[in-house]
mmCIF file of C-alpha atoms and ligand atoms in Angstrom:
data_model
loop_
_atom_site.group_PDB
_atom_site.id
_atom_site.type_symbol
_atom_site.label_atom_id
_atom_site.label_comp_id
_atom_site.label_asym_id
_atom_site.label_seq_id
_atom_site.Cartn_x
_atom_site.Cartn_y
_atom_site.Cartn_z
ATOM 1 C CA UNK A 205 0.000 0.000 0.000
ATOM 2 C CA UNK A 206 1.543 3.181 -0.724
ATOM 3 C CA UNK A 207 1.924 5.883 1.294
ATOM 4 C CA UNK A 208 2.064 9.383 -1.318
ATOM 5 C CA UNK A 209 4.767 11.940 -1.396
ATOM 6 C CA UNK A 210 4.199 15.342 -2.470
ATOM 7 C CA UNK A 211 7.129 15.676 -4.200
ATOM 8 C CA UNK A 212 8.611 15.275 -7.107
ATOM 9 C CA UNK A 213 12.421 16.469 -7.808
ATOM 10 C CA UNK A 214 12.452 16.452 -11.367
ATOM 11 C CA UNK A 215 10.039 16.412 -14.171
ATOM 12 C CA UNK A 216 9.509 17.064 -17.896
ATOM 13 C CA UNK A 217 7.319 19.883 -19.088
ATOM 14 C CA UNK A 218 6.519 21.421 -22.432
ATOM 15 C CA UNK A 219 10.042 20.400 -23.682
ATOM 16 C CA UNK A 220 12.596 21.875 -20.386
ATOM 17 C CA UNK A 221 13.238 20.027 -16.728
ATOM 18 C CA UNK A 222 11.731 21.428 -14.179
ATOM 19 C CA UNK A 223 14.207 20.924 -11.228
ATOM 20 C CA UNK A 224 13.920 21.226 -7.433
ATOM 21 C CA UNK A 225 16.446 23.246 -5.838
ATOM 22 C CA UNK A 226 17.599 20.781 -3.276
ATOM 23 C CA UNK A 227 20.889 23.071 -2.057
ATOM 24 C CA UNK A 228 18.003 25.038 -0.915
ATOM 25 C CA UNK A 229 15.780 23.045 1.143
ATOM 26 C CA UNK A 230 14.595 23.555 3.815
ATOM 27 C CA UNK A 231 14.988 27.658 3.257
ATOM 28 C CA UNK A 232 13.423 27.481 0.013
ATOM 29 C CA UNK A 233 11.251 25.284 -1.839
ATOM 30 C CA UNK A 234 11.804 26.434 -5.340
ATOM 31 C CA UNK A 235 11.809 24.993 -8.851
ATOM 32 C CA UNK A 236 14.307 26.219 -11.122
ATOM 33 C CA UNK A 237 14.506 25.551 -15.902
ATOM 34 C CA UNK A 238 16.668 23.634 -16.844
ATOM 35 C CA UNK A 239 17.215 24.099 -20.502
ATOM 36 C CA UNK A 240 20.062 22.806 -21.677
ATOM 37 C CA UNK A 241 22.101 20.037 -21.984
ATOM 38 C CA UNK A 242 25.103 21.594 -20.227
ATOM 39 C CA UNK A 243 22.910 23.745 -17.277
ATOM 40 C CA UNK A 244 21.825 19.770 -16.931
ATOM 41 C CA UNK A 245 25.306 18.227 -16.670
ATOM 42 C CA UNK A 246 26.232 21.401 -13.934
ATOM 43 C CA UNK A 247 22.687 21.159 -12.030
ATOM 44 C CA UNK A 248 23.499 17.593 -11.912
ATOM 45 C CA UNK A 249 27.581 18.193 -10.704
ATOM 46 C CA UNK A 250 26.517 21.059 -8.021
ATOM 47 C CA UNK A 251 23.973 18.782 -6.822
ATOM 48 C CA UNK A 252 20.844 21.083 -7.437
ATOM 49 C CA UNK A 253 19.488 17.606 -8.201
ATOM 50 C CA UNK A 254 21.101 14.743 -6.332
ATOM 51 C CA UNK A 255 20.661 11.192 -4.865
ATOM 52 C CA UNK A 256 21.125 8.391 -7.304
ATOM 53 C CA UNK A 257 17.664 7.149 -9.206
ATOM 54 C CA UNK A 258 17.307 11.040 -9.377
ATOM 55 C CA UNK A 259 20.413 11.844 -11.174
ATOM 56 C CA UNK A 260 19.612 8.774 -13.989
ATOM 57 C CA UNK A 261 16.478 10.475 -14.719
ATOM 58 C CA UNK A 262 18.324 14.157 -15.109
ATOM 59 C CA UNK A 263 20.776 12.517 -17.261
ATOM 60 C CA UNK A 264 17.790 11.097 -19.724
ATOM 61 C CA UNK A 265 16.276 14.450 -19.557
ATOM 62 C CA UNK A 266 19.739 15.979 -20.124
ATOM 63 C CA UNK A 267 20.504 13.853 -23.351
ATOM 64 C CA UNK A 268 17.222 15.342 -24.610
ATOM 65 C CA UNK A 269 17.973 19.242 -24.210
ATOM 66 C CA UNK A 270 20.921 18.392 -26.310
ATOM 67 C CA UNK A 271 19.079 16.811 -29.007
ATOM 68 C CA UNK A 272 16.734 19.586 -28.637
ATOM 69 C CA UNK A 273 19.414 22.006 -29.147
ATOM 70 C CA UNK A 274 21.464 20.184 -31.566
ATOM 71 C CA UNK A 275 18.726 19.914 -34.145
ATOM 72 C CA UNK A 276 19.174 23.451 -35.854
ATOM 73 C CA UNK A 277 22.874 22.529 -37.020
ATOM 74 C CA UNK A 278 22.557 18.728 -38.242
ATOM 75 C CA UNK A 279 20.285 17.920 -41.439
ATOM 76 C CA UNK A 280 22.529 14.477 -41.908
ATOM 77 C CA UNK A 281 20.976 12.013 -38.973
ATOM 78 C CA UNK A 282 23.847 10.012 -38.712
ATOM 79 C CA UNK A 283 26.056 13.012 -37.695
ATOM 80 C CA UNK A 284 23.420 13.934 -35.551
ATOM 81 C CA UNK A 285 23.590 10.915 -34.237
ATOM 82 C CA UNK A 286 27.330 10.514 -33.579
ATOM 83 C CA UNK A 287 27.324 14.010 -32.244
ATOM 84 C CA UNK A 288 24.718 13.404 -29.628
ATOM 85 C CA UNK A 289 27.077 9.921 -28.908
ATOM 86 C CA UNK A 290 29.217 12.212 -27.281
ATOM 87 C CA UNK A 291 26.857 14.388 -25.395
ATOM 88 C CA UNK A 292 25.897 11.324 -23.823
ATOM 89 C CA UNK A 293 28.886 9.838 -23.005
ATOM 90 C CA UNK A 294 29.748 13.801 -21.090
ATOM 91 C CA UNK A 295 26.767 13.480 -19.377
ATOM 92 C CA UNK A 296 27.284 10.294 -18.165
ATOM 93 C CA UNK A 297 30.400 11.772 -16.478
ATOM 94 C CA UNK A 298 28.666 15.040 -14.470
ATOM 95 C CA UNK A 299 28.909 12.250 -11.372
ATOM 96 C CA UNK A 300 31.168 9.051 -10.982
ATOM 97 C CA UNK A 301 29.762 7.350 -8.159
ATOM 98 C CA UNK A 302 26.161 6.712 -8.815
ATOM 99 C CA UNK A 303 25.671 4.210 -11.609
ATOM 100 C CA UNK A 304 21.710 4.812 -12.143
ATOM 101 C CA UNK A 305 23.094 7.697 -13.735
ATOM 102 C CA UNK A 306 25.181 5.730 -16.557
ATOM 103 C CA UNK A 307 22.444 3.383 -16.523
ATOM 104 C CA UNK A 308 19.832 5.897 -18.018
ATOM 105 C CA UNK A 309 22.760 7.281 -20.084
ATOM 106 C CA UNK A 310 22.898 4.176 -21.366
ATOM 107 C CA UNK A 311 19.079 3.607 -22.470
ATOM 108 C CA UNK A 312 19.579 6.425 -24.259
ATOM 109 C CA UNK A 313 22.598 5.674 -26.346
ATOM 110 C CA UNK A 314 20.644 2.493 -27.333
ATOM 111 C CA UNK A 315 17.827 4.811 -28.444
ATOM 112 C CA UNK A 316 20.584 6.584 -30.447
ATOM 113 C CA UNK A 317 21.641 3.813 -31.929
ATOM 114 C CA UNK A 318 18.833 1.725 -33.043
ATOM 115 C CA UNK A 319 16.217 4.463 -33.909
ATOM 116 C CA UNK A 320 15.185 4.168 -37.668
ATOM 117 C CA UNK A 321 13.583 7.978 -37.503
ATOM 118 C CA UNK A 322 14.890 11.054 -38.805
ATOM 119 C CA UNK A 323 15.761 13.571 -36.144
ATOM 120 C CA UNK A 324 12.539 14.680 -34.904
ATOM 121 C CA UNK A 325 11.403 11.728 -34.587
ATOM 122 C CA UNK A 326 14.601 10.653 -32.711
ATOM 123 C CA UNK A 327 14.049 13.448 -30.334
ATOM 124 C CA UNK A 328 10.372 12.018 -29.648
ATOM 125 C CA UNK A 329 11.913 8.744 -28.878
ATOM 126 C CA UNK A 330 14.118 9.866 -26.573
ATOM 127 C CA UNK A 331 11.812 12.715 -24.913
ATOM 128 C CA UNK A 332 9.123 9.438 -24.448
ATOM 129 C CA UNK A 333 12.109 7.241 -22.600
ATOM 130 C CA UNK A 334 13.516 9.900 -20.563
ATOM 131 C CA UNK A 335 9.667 10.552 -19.097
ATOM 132 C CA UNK A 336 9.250 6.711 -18.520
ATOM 133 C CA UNK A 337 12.519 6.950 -16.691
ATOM 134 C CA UNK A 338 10.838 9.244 -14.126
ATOM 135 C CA UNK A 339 7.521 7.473 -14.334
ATOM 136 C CA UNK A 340 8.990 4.029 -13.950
ATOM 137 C CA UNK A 341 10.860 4.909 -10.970
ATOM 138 C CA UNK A 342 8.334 5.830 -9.144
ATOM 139 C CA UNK A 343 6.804 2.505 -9.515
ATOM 140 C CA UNK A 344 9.529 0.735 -8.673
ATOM 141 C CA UNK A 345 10.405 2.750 -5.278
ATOM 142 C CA UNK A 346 6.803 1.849 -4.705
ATOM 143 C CA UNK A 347 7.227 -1.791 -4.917
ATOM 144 C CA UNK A 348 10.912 -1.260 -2.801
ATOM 145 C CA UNK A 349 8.920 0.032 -0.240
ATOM 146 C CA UNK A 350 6.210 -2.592 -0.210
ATOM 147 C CA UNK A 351 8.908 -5.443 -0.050
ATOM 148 C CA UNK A 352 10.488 -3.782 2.531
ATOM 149 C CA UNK A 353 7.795 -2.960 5.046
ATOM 150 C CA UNK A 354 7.557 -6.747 4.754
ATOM 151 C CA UNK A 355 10.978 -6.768 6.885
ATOM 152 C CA UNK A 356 9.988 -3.616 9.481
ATOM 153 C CA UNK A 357 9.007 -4.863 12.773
ATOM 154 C CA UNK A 358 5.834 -3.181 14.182
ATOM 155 C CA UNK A 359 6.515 0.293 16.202
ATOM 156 C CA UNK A 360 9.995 -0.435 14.694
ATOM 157 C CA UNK A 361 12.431 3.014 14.764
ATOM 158 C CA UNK A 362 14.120 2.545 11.610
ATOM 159 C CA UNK A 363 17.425 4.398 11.134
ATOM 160 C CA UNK A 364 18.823 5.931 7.757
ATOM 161 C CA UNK A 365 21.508 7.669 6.638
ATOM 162 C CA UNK A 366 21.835 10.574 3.977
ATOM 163 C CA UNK A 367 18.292 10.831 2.079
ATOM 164 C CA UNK A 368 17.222 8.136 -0.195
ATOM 165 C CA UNK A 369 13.305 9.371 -0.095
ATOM 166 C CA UNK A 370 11.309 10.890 -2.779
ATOM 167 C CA UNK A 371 13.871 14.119 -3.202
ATOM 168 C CA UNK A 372 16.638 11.297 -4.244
ATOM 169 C CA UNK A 373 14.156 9.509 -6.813
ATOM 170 C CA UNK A 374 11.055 10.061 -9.050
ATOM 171 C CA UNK A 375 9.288 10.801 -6.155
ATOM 172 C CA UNK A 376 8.575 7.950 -3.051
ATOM 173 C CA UNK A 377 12.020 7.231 -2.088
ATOM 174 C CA UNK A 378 13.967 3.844 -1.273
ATOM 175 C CA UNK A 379 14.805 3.730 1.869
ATOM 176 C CA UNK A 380 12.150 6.550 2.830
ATOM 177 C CA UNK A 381 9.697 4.097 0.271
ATOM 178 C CA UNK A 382 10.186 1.380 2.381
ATOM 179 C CA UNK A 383 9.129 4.032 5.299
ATOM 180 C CA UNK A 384 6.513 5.306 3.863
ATOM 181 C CA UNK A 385 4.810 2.029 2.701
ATOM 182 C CA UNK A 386 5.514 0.735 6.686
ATOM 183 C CA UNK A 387 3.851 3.852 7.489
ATOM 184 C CA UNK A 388 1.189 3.441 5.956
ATOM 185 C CA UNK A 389 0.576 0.096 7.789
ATOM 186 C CA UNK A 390 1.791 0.764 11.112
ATOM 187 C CA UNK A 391 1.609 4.113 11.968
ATOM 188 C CA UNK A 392 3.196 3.380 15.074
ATOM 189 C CA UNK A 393 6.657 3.391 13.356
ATOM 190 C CA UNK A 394 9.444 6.048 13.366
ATOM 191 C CA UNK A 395 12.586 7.373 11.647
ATOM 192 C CA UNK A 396 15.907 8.513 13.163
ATOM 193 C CA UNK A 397 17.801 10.646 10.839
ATOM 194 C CA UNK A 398 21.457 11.094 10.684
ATOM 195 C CA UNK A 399 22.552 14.509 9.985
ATOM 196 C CA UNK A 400 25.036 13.339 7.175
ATOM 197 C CA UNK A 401 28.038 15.394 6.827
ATOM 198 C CA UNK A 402 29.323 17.383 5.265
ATOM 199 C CA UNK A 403 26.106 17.877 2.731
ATOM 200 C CA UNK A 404 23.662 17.774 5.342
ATOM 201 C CA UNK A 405 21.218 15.920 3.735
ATOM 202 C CA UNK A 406 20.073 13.847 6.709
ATOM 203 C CA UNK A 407 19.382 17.307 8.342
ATOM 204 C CA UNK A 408 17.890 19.401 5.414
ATOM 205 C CA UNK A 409 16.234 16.729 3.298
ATOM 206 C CA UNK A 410 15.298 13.562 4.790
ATOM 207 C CA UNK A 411 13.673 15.348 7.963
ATOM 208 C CA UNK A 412 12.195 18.046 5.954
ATOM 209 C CA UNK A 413 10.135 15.308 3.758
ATOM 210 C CA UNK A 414 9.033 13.147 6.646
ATOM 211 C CA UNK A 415 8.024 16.190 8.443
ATOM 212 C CA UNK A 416 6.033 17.398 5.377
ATOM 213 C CA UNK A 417 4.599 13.496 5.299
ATOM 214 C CA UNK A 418 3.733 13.765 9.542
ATOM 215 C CA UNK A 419 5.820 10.729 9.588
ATOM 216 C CA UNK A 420 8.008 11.148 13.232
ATOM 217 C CA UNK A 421 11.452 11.893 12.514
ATOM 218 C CA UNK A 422 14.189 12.327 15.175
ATOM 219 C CA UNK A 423 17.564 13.949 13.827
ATOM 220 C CA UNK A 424 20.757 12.863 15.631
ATOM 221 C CA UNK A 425 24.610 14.063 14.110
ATOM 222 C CA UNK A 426 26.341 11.556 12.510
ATOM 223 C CA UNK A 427 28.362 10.340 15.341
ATOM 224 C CA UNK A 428 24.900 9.257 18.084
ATOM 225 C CA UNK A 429 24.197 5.779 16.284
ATOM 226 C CA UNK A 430 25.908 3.551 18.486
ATOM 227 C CA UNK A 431 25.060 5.276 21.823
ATOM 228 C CA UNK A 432 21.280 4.639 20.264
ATOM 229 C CA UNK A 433 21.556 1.381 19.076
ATOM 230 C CA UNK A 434 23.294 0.063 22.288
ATOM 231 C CA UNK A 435 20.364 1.992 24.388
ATOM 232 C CA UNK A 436 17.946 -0.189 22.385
ATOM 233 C CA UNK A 437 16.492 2.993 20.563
ATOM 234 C CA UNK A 438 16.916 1.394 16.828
ATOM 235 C CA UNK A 439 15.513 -1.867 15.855
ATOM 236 C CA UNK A 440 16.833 -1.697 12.426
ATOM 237 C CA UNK A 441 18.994 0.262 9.723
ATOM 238 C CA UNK A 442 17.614 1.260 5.930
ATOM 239 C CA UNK A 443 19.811 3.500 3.693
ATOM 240 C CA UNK A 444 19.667 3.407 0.229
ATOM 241 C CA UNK A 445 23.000 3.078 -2.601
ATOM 242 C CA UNK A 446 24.801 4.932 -5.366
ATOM 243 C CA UNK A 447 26.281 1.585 -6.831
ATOM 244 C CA UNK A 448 26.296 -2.100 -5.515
ATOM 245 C CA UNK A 449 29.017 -4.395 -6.864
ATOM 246 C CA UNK A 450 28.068 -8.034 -8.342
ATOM 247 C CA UNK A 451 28.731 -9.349 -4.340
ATOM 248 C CA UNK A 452 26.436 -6.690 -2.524
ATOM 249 C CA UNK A 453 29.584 -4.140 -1.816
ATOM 250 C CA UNK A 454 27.601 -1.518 -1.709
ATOM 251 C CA UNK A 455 28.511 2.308 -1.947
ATOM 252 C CA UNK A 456 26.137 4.805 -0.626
ATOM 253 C CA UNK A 457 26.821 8.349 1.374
ATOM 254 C CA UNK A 458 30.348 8.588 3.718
ATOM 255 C CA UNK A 459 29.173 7.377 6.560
ATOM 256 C CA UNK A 460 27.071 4.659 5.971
ATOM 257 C CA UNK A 461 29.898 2.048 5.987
ATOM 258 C CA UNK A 462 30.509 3.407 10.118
ATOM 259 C CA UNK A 463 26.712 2.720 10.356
ATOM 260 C CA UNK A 464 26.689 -0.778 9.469
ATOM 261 C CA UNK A 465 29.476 -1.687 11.216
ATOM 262 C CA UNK A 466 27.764 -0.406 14.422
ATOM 263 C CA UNK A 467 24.892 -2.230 13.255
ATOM 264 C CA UNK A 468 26.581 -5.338 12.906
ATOM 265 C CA UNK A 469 28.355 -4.969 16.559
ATOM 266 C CA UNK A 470 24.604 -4.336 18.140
ATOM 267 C CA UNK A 471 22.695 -7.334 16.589
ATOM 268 C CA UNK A 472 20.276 -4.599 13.918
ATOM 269 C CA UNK A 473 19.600 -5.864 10.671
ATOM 270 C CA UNK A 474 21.182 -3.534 8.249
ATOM 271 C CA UNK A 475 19.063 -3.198 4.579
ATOM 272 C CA UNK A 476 20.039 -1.645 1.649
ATOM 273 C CA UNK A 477 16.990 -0.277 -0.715
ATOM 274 C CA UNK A 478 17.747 0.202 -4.229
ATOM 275 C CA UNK A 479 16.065 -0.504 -7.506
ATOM 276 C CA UNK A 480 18.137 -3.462 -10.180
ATOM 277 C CA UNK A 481 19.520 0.218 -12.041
ATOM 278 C CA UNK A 482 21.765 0.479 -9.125
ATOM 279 C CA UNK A 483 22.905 -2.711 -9.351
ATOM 280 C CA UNK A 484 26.495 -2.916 -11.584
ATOM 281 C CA UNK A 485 27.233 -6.381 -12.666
ATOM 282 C CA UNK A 486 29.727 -5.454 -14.204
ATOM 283 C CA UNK A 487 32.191 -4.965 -11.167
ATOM 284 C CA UNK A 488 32.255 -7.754 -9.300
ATOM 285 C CA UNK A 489 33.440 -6.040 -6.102
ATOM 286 C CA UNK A 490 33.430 -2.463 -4.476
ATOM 287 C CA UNK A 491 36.830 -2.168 -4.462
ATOM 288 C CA UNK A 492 35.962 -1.379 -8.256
ATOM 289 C CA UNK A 493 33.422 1.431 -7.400
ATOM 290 C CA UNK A 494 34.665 4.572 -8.739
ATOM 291 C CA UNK A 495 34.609 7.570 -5.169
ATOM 292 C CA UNK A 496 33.590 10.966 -6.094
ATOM 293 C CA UNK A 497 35.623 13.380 -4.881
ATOM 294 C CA UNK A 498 34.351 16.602 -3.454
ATOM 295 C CA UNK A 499 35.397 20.355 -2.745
ATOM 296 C CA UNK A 500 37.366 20.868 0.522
ATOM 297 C CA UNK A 501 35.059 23.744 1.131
ATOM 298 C CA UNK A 502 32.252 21.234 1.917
ATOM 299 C CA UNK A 503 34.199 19.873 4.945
ATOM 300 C CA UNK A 504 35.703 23.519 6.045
ATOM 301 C CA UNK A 505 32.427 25.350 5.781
ATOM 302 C CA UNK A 506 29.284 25.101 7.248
ATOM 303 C CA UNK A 507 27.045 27.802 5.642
ATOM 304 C CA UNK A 508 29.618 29.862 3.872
ATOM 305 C CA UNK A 509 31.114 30.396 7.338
ATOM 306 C CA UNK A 510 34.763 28.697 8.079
ATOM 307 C CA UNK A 511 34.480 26.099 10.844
ATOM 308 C CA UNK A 512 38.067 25.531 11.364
ATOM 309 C CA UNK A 513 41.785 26.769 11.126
ATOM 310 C CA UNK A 514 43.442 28.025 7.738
ATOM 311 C CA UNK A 515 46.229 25.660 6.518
ATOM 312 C CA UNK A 516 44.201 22.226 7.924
ATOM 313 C CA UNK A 517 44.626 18.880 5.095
ATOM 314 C CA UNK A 518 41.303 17.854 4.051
ATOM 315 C CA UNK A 519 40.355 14.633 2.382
ATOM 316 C CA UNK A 520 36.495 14.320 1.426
ATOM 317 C CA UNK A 521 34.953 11.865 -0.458
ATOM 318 C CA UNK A 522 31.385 11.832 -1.059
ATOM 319 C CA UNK A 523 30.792 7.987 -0.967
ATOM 320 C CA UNK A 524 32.066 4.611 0.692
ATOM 321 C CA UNK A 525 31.735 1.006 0.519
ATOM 322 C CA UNK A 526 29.920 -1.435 2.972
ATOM 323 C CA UNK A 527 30.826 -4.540 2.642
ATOM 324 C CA UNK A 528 28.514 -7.163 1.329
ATOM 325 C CA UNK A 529 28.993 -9.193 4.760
ATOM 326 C CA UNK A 530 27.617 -6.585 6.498
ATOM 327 C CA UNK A 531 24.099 -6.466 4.571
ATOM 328 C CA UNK A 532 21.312 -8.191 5.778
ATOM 329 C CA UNK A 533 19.252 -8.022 2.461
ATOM 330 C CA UNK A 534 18.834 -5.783 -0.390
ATOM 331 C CA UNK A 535 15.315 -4.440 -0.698
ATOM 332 C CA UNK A 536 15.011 -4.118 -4.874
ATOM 333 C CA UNK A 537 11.631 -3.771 -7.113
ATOM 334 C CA UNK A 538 12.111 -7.826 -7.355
ATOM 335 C CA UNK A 539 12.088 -8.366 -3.950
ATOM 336 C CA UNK A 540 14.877 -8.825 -1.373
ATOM 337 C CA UNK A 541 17.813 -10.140 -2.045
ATOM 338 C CA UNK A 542 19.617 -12.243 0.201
ATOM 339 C CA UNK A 543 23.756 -13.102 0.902
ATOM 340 C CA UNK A 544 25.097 -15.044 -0.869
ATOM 341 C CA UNK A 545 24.720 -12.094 -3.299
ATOM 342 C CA UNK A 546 26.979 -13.703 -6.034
ATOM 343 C CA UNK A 547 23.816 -15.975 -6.740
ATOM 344 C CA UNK A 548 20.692 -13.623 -5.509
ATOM 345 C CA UNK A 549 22.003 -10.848 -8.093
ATOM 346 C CA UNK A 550 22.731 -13.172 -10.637
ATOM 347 C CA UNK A 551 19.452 -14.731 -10.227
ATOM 348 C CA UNK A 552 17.369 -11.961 -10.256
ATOM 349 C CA UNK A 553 19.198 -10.401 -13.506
ATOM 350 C CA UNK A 554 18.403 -14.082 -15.356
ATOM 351 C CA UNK A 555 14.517 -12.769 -14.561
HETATM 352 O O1 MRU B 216 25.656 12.919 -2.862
HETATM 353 P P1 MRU B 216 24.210 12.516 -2.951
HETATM 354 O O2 MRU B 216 23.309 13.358 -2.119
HETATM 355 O O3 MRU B 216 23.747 12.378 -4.366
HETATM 356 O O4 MRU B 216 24.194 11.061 -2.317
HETATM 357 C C1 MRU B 216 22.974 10.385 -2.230
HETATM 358 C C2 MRU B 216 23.062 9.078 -1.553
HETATM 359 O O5 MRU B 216 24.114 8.634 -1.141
HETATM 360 C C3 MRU B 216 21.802 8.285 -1.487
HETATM 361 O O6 MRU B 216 21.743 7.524 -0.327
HETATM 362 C C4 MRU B 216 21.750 7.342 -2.701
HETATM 363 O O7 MRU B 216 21.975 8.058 -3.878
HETATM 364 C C5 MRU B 216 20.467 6.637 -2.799
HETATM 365 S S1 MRU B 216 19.140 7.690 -3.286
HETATM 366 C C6 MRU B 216 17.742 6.742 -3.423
#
């Protein structure tokens, strides 16, 4: 049973994207154009839209600004067509960690490649995928969350990390799906937030859509999970993931790796929710997971304002890698999957 979110992050209207301002929230709740294929590819590296399902369906949309825009200088399709090749492949690179991101990239090079239509009707083609991106997502974070309020104990808290809700997808969420569809059989259950450093999304997104669902969120800095989970405050963990390797390695948000390891030391069942996109099965661990790298500013600012001595080192990367070991099950569209990943995720690809 699903549980509605008001929001929706990113969508396609009368040929621009329509974008969310998430470095924004919760000051501002604001929509912003995006109309073109490189204001796409920079929304998409500043993080004006971020969180992984999220960023596959701005690349799709992306791909289709520049088609838009490249159709006044081809008249030969198959230049067109090569041209808009390597539009793609830039796109594809606006982020490194999150593979939903090549994924839809990737649907829409096929589009490229096997479209008999001149160039208007390729456009069409790939203005029709890029909206069933968004559309389908929602569907599947729908069915995430049904599988996994299968797993949530009733008047469970469930802890999370980052935000993998509705701002992070089409609009319902992963981990925040699984939530919402618990929610909305138990209302009894609740959420405890991590702040997330340095981005804050724990803090500025996660409780600001609960809040605006009336689903009880507690917010707690990054470093109060253990001193929760060994009062007996957290009877299990949901975050959701940027890219899990062929043997559940699974990166999602720094910090989530420190999360399951507590987890794992205080006897909670640690879940990862994440559609099959996220899913690389091509790697076949997450030592192969490529970590975004982000500004030093992030860690040395808070605000604009300097939080600590001139002349520090800083090292911040955006992402890191749980190991599969640590994960309990992964809550997908197909149901959950369950260690020994090597076969589940192999299974569940064969259909
Ligand atoms: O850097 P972000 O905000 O894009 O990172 C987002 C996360 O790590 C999310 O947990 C992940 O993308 C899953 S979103 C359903």
């Amino acid at each position: 049973m699903a549980f509605e979110s008001k929001i929706r992050p990113i969508y396609w209207e009368n040929g621009i994207s329509k974008m969310l301002d998430q470095t924004i929230i919760p000051y501002e709740y604001k929509y912003v154009d995006i109309t073109s294929g490189q204001q796409m590819f920079d929304a998409i590296r500043n993080m004006i839209v971020r969180g992984a399902p999220a960023i596959g369906i701005a690349g799709a949309q992306g791909i289709v600004l520049y088609a838009q825009e490249g159709v006044n200088n081809f008249s030969n399709i198959d230049k067109f067509k090569n041209w808009l090749m390597e539009k793609t492949d830039y796109m594809a690179t606006s982020r490194p960690t999150a593979v939903n991101l090549m994924w839809a990239c990737e649907e829409q090079k096929k589009i490229i490649k096997n479209s008999t239509s001149n160039i208007e009707g390729l456009i069409k083609e790939l203005t029709e995928k890029a909206i069933e991106i968004e559309k389908d997502d929602i569907e599947r974070c729908k069915k995430i969350g049904d599988y996994g309020a299968e797993v949530v104990p009733k008047g469970a808290t469930i802890l999370t990390h980052c935000n993998a809700g509705a701002l992070a997808t089409g609009g319902y969420g992963t981990a925040l799906g699984v939530v919402r569809s618990a929610y909305a059989k138990d209302n009894t259950i609740k959420v405890f937030a991590d702040e997330t450093r340095p981005r804050q999304q724990g803090a500025r997104l996660t409780t600001f859509e609960l809040v605006m669902d009336k689903i009880p969120v507690t917010l707690i800095t990054d470093g109060m999970c253990s001193y929760f989970m060994n009062k007996g405050m957290i009877d299990m963990v949901v975050v959701g993931a940027d890219r899990i390797a062929a043997n559940g390695d699974t990166a999602n948000k720094i910090g989530t790796y420190t999360v399951a390891i507590a987890a794992k030391y205080h006897n909670i069942p640690f879940y990862i929710a994440a559609p099959l996109s996220t899913i690389d099965i091509s790697i076949k661990s997450g030592k192969e997971i490529p970590i975004e790298e982000r500004s030093h500013e992030e860690v040395t600012h808070i605000n604009g304002k300097r939080i600590c001595a001139e002349g520090v080192n800083i090292i911040n990367p955006g992402f890191d890698v749980t190991p599969h070991e640590l994960i309990a099950g992964i809550i997908t569209e197909k149901g959950i999957l369950r260690p020994d990943y090597n076969k589940s995720i192999v299974d569940v690809f064969k259909g």
